[in-house]
Coordinates of N, CA and C in Angstrom, one line a residue:
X295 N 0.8 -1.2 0.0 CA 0.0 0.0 0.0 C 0.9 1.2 0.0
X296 N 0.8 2.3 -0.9 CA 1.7 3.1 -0.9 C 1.5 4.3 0.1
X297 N 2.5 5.1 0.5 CA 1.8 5.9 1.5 C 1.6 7.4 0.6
X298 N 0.8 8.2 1.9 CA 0.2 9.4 1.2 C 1.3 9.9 0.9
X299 N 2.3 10.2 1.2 CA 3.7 11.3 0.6 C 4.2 10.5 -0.9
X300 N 4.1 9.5 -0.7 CA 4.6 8.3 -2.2 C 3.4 8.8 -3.3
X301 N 2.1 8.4 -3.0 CA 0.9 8.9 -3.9 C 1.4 10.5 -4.5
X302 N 1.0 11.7 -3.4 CA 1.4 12.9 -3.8 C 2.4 13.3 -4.8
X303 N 3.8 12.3 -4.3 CA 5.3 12.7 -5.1 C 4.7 11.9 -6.4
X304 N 4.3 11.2 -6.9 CA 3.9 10.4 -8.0 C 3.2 11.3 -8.7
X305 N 2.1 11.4 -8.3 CA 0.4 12.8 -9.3 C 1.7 13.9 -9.3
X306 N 2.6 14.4 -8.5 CA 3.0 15.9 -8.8 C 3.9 15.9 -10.0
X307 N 5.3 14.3 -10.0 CA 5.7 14.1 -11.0 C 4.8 13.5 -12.2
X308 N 3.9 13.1 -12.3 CA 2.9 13.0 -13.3 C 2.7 14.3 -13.7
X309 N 1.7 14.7 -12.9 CA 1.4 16.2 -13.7 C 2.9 17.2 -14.6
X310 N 3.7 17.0 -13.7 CA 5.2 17.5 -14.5 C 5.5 17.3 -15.6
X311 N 5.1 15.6 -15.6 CA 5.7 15.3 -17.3 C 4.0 15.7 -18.2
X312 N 3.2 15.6 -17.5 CA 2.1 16.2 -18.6 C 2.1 17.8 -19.2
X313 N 2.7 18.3 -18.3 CA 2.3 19.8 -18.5 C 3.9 20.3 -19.1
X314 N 4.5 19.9 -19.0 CA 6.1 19.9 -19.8 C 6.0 20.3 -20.9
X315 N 6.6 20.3 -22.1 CA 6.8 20.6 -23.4 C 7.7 19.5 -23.5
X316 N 8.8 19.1 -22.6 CA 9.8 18.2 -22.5 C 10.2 17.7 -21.3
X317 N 11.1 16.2 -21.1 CA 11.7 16.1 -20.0 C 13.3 15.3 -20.5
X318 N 14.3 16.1 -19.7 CA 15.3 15.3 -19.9 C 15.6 14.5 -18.4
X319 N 16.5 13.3 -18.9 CA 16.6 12.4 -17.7 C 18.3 12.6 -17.6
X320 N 18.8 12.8 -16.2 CA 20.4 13.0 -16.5 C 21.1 12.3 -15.4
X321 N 21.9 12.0 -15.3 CA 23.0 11.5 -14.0 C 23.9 12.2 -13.6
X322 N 23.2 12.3 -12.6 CA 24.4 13.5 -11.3 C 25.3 13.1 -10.6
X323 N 25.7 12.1 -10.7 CA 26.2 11.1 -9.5 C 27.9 11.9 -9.7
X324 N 28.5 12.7 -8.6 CA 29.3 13.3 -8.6 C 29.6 14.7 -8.8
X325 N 28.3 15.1 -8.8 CA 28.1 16.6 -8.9 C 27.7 17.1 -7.4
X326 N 28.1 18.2 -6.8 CA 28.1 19.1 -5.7 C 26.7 19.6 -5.9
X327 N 26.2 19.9 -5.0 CA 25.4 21.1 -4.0 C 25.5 22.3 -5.2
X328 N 26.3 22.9 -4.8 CA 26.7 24.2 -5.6 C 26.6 24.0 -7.3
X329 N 27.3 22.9 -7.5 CA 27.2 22.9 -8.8 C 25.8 22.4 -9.6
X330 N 24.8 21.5 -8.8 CA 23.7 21.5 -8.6 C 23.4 22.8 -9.2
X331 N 23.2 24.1 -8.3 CA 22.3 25.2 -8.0 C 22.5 25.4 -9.2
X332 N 23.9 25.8 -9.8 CA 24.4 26.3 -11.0 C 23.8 26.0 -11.8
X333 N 23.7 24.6 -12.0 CA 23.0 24.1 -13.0 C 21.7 24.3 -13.3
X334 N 20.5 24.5 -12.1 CA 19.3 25.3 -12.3 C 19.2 26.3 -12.8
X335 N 20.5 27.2 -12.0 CA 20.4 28.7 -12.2 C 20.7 29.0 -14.2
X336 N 21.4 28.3 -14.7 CA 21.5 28.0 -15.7 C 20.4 27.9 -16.8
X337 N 19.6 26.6 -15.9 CA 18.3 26.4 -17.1 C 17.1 27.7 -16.9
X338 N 17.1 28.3 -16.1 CA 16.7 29.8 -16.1 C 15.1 29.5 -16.0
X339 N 13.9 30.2 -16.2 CA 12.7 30.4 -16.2 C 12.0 28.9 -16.8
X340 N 12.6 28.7 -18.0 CA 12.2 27.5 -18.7 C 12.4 26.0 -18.2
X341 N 12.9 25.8 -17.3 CA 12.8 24.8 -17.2 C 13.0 24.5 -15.1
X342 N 12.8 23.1 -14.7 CA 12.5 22.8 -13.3 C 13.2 21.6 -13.5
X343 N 14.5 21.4 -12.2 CA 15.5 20.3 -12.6 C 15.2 19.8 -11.3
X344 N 15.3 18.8 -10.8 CA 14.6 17.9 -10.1 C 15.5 16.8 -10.0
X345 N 16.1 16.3 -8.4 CA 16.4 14.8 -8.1 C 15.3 14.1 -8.2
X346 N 15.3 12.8 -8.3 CA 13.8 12.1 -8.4 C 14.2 10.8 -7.9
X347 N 13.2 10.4 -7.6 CA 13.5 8.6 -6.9 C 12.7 7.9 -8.4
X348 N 13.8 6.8 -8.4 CA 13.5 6.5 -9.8 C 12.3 5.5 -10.0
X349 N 11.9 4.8 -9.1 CA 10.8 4.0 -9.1 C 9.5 5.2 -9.4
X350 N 9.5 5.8 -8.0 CA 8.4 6.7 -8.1 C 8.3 7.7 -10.0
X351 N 9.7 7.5 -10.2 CA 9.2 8.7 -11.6 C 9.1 7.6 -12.6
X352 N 9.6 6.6 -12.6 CA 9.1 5.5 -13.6 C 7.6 5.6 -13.8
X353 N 7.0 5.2 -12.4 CA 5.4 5.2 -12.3 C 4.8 6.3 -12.8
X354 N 5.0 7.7 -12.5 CA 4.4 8.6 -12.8 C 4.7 8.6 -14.4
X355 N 5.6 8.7 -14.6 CA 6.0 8.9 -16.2 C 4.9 7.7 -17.1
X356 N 4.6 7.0 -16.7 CA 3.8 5.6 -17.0 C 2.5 6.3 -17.1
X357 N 2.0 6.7 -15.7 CA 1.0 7.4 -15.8 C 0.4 8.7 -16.5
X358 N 1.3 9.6 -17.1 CA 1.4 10.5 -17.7 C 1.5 10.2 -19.5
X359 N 1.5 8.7 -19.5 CA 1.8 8.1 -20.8 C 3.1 7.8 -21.9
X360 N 4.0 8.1 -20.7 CA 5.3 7.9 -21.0 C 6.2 6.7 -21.1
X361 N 6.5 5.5 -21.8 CA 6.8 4.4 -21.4 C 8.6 4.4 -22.0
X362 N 8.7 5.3 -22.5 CA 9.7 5.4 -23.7 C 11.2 5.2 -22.5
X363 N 10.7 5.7 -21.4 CA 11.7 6.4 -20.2 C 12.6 5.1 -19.2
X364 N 11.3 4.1 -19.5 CA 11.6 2.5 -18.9 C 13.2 2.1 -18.2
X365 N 13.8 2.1 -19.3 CA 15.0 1.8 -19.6 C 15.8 2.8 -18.5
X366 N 16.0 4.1 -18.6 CA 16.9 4.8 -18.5 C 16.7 5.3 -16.7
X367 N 15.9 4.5 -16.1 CA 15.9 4.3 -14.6 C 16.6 3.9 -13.7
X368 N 17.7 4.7 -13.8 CA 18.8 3.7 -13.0 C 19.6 4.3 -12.7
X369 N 19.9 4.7 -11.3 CA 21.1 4.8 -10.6 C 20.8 6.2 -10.7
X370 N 21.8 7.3 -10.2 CA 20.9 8.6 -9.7 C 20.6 9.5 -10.7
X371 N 19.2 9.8 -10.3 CA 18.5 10.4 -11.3 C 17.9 11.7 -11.1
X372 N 18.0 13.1 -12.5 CA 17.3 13.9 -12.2 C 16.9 14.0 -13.3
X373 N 15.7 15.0 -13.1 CA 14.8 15.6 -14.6 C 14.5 16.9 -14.8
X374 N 14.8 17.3 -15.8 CA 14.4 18.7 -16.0 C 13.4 18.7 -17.2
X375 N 12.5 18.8 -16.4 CA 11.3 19.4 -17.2 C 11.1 20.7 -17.9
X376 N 11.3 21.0 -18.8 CA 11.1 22.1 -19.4 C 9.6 22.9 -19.7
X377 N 9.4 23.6 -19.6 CA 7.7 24.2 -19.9 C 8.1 25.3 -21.0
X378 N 9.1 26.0 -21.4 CA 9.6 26.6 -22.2 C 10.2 26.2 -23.7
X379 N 11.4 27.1 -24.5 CA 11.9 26.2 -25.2 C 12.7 25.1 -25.4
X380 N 12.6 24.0 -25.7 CA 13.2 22.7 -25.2 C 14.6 23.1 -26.2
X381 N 14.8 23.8 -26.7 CA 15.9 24.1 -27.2 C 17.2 24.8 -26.3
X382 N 16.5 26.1 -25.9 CA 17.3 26.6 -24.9 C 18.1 25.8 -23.7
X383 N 16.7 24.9 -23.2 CA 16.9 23.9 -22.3 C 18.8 22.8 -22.3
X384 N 18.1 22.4 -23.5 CA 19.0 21.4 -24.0 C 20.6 22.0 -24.0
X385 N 20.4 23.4 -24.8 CA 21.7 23.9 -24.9 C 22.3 24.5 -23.3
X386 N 21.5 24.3 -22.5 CA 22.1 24.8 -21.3 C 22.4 23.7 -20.7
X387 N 22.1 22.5 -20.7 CA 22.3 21.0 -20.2 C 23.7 20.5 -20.8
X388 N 23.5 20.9 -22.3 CA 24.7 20.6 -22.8 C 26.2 21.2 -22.6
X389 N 26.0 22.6 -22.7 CA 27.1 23.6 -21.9 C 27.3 23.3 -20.5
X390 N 26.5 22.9 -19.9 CA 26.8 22.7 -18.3 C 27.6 21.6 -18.1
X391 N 27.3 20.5 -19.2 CA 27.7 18.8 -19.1 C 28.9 19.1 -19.4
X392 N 29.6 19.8 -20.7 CA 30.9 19.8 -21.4 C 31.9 20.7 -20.1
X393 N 31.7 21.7 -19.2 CA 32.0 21.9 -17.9 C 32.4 21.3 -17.0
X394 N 31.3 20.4 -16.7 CA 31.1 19.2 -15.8 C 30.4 18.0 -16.2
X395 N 32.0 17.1 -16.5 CA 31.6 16.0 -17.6 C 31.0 15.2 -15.9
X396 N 30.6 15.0 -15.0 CA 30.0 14.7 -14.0 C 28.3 14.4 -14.5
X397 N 27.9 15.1 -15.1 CA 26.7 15.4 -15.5 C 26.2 14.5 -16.9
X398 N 25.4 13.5 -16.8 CA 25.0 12.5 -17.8 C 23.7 12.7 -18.4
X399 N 23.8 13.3 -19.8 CA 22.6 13.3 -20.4 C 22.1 11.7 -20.3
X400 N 21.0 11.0 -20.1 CA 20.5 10.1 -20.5 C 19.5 9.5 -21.9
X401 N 18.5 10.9 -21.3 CA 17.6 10.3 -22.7 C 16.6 11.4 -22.4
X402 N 15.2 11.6 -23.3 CA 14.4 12.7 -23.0 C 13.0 12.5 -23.5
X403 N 12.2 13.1 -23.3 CA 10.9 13.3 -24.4 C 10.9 14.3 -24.4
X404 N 10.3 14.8 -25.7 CA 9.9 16.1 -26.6 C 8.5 16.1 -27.0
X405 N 7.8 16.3 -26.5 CA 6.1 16.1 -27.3 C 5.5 14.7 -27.0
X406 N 5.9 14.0 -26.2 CA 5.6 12.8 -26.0 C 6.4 11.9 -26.9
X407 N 7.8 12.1 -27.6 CA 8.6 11.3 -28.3 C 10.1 11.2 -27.8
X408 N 10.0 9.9 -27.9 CA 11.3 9.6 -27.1 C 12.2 10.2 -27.9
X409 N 13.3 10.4 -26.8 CA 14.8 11.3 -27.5 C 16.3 10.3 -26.9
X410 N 17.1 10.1 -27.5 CA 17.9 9.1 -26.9 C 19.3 10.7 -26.5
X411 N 20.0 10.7 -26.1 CA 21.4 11.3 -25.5 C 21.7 11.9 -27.1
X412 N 22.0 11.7 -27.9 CA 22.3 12.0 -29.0 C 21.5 13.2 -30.0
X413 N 20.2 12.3 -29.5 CA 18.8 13.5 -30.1 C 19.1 15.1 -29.4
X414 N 19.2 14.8 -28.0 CA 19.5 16.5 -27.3 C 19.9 16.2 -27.7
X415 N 21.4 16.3 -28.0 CA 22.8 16.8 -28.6 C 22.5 18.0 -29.5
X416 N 21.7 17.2 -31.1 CA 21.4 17.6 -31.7 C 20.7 18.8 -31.4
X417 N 19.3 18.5 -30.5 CA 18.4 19.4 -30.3 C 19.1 20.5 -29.4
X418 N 19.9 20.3 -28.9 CA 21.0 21.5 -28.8 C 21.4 22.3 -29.8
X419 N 21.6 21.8 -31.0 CA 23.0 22.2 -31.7 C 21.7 23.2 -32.2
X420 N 20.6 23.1 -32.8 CA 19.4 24.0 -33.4 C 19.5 25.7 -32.5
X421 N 19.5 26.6 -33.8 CA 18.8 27.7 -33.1 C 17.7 27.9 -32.8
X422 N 17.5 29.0 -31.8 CA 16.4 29.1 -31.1 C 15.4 29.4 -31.9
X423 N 14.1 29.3 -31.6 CA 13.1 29.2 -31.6 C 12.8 30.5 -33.1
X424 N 12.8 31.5 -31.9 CA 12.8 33.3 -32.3 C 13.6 33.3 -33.6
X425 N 15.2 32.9 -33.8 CA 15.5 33.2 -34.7 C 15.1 32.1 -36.0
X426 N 15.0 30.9 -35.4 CA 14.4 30.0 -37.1 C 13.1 31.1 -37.4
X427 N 12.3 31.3 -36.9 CA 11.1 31.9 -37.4 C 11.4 33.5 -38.1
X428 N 12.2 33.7 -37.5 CA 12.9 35.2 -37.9 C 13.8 35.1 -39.0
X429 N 14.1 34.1 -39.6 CA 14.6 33.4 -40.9 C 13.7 33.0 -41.9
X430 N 12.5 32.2 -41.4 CA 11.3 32.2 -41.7 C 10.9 33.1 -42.4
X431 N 10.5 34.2 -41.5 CA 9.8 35.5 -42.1 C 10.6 36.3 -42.8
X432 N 11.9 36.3 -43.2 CA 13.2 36.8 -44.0 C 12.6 36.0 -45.3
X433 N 12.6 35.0 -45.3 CA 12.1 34.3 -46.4 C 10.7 34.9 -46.8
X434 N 10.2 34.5 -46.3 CA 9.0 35.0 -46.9 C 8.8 36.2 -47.3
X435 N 9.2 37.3 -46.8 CA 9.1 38.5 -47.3 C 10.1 38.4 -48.5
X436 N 11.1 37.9 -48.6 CA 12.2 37.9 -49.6 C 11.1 37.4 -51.2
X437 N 10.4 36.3 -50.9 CA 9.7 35.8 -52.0 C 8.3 36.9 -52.2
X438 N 8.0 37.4 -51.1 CA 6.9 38.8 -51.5 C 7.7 39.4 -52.3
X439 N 8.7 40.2 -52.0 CA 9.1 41.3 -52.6 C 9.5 41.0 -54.1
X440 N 10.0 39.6 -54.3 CA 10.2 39.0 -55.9 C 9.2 39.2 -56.2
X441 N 7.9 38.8 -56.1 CA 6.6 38.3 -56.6 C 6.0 40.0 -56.5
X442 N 6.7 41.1 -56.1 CA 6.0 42.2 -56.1 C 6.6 42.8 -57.0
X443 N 7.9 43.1 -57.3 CA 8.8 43.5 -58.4 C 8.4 43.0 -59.8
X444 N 8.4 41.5 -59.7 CA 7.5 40.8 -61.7 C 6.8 41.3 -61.9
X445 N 5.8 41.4 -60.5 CA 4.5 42.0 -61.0 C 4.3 43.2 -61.4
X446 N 5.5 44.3 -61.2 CA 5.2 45.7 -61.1 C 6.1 45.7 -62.1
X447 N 6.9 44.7 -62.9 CA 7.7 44.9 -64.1 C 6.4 44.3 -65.5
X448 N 5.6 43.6 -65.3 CA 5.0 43.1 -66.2 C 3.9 44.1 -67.4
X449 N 3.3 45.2 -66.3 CA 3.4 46.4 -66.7 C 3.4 46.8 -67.8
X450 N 4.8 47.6 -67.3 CA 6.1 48.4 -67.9 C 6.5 48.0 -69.2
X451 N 6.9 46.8 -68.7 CA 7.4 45.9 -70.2 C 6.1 45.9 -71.1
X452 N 4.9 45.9 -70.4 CA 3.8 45.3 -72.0 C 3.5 47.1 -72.3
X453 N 3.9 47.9 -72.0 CA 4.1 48.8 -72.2 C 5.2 49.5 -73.6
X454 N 6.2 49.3 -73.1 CA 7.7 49.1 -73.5 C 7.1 48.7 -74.8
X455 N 7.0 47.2 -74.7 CA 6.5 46.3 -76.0 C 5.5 47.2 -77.0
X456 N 4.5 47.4 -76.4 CA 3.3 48.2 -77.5 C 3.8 49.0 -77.9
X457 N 4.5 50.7 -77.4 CA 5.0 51.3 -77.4 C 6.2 51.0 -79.2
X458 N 7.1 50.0 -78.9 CA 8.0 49.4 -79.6 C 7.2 49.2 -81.1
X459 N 6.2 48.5 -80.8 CA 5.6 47.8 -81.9 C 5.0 49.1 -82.8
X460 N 4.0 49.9 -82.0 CA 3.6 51.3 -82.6 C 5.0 51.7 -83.4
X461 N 5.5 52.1 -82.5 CA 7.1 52.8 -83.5 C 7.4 52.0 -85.0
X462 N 7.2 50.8 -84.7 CA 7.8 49.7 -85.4 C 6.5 50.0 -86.9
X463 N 5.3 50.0 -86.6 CA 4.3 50.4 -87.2 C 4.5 51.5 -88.5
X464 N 4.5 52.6 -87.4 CA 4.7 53.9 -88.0 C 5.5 54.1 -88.8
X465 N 6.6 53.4 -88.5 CA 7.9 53.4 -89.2 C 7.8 52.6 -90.9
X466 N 6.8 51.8 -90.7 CA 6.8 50.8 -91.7 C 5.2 51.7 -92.3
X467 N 4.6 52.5 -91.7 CA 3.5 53.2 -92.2 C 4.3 54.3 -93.7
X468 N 5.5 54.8 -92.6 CA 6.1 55.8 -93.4 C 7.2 56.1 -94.9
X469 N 7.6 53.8 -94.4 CA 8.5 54.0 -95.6 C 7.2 53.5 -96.8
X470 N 6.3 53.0 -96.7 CA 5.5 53.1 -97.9 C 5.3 53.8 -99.2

């Protein structure tokens, strides 16, 4: 029978991985107190990093519809949940790790899809959010402004053209 603080800690880490955007799983085993804090202080507004007992977050993550996580239960565990961009996230996990090789990416979910140690990597190496879309919109106005220029040359030219052809006309009116 599990007790009421076990139930509690389980629904609050459930709710965590439901309301997330993402969760990474990591191994601290040899990291400080301090370097701990660091590491929060680090992942900033976007994300909540968290020791966990691994049974209880197995369960919850189960519960939350997570099964992908199974595997990577083992030996000391924390999670940083992200509610922010899982990009940011990642890239601060990863700078913090290359610092303090103490620090073990494990594995993650993104949307409810499993991510193996490799996947962050990657989903680190990605710019942020703000600027793909700001590259985005670079583009797209790039292809407005083509598509506004043809259009405002098509004009001109059937202009140009008539213009040309009249001459062409006249000219051939006159050597008659």
């Amino acid at each position: 029978m599990p007790t009421p603080n076990k139930a509690a800690s389980v629904a609050e880490l459930a709710d965590a991985f439901q309301s997330s955007t993402a969760a990474v799983l990591t191994e601290y085993r040899g990291l400080t107190v301090a370097q701990l804090k660091t590491l929060r202080r680090s992942l900033g507004e976007n994300a909540q990093y968290a020791v966990v007992k691994n049974t209880l977050t197995k369960i919850a993550a189960n519960q939350a519809g997570i099964t992908a996580l199974d595997d990577h239960f083992a030996g000391p565990t924390a999670v940083a949940f992200v509610t922010g961009d899982p990009v940011e996230s990642a890239k601060a996990l990863r700078d913090f790790a290359k610092e303090n090789p103490n620090l073990v990416i494990k594995a993650g979910v993104l949307d409810g899809k499993a991510l193996s140690a490799d996947d962050i990597k990657k989903l680190a190496d990605l710019e942020s959010r703000e600027v793909l879309l700001s590259k985005l919109a670079g583009a797209f106005k790039g292809k407005q402004s083509q598509t506004a220029s043809l259009l405002k040359a098509l004009p001109s030219k059937f202009v140009r053209t008539a213009e040309a052809l009249r001459a062409k006309q006249a000219e051939q009116g006159g050597a008659e």
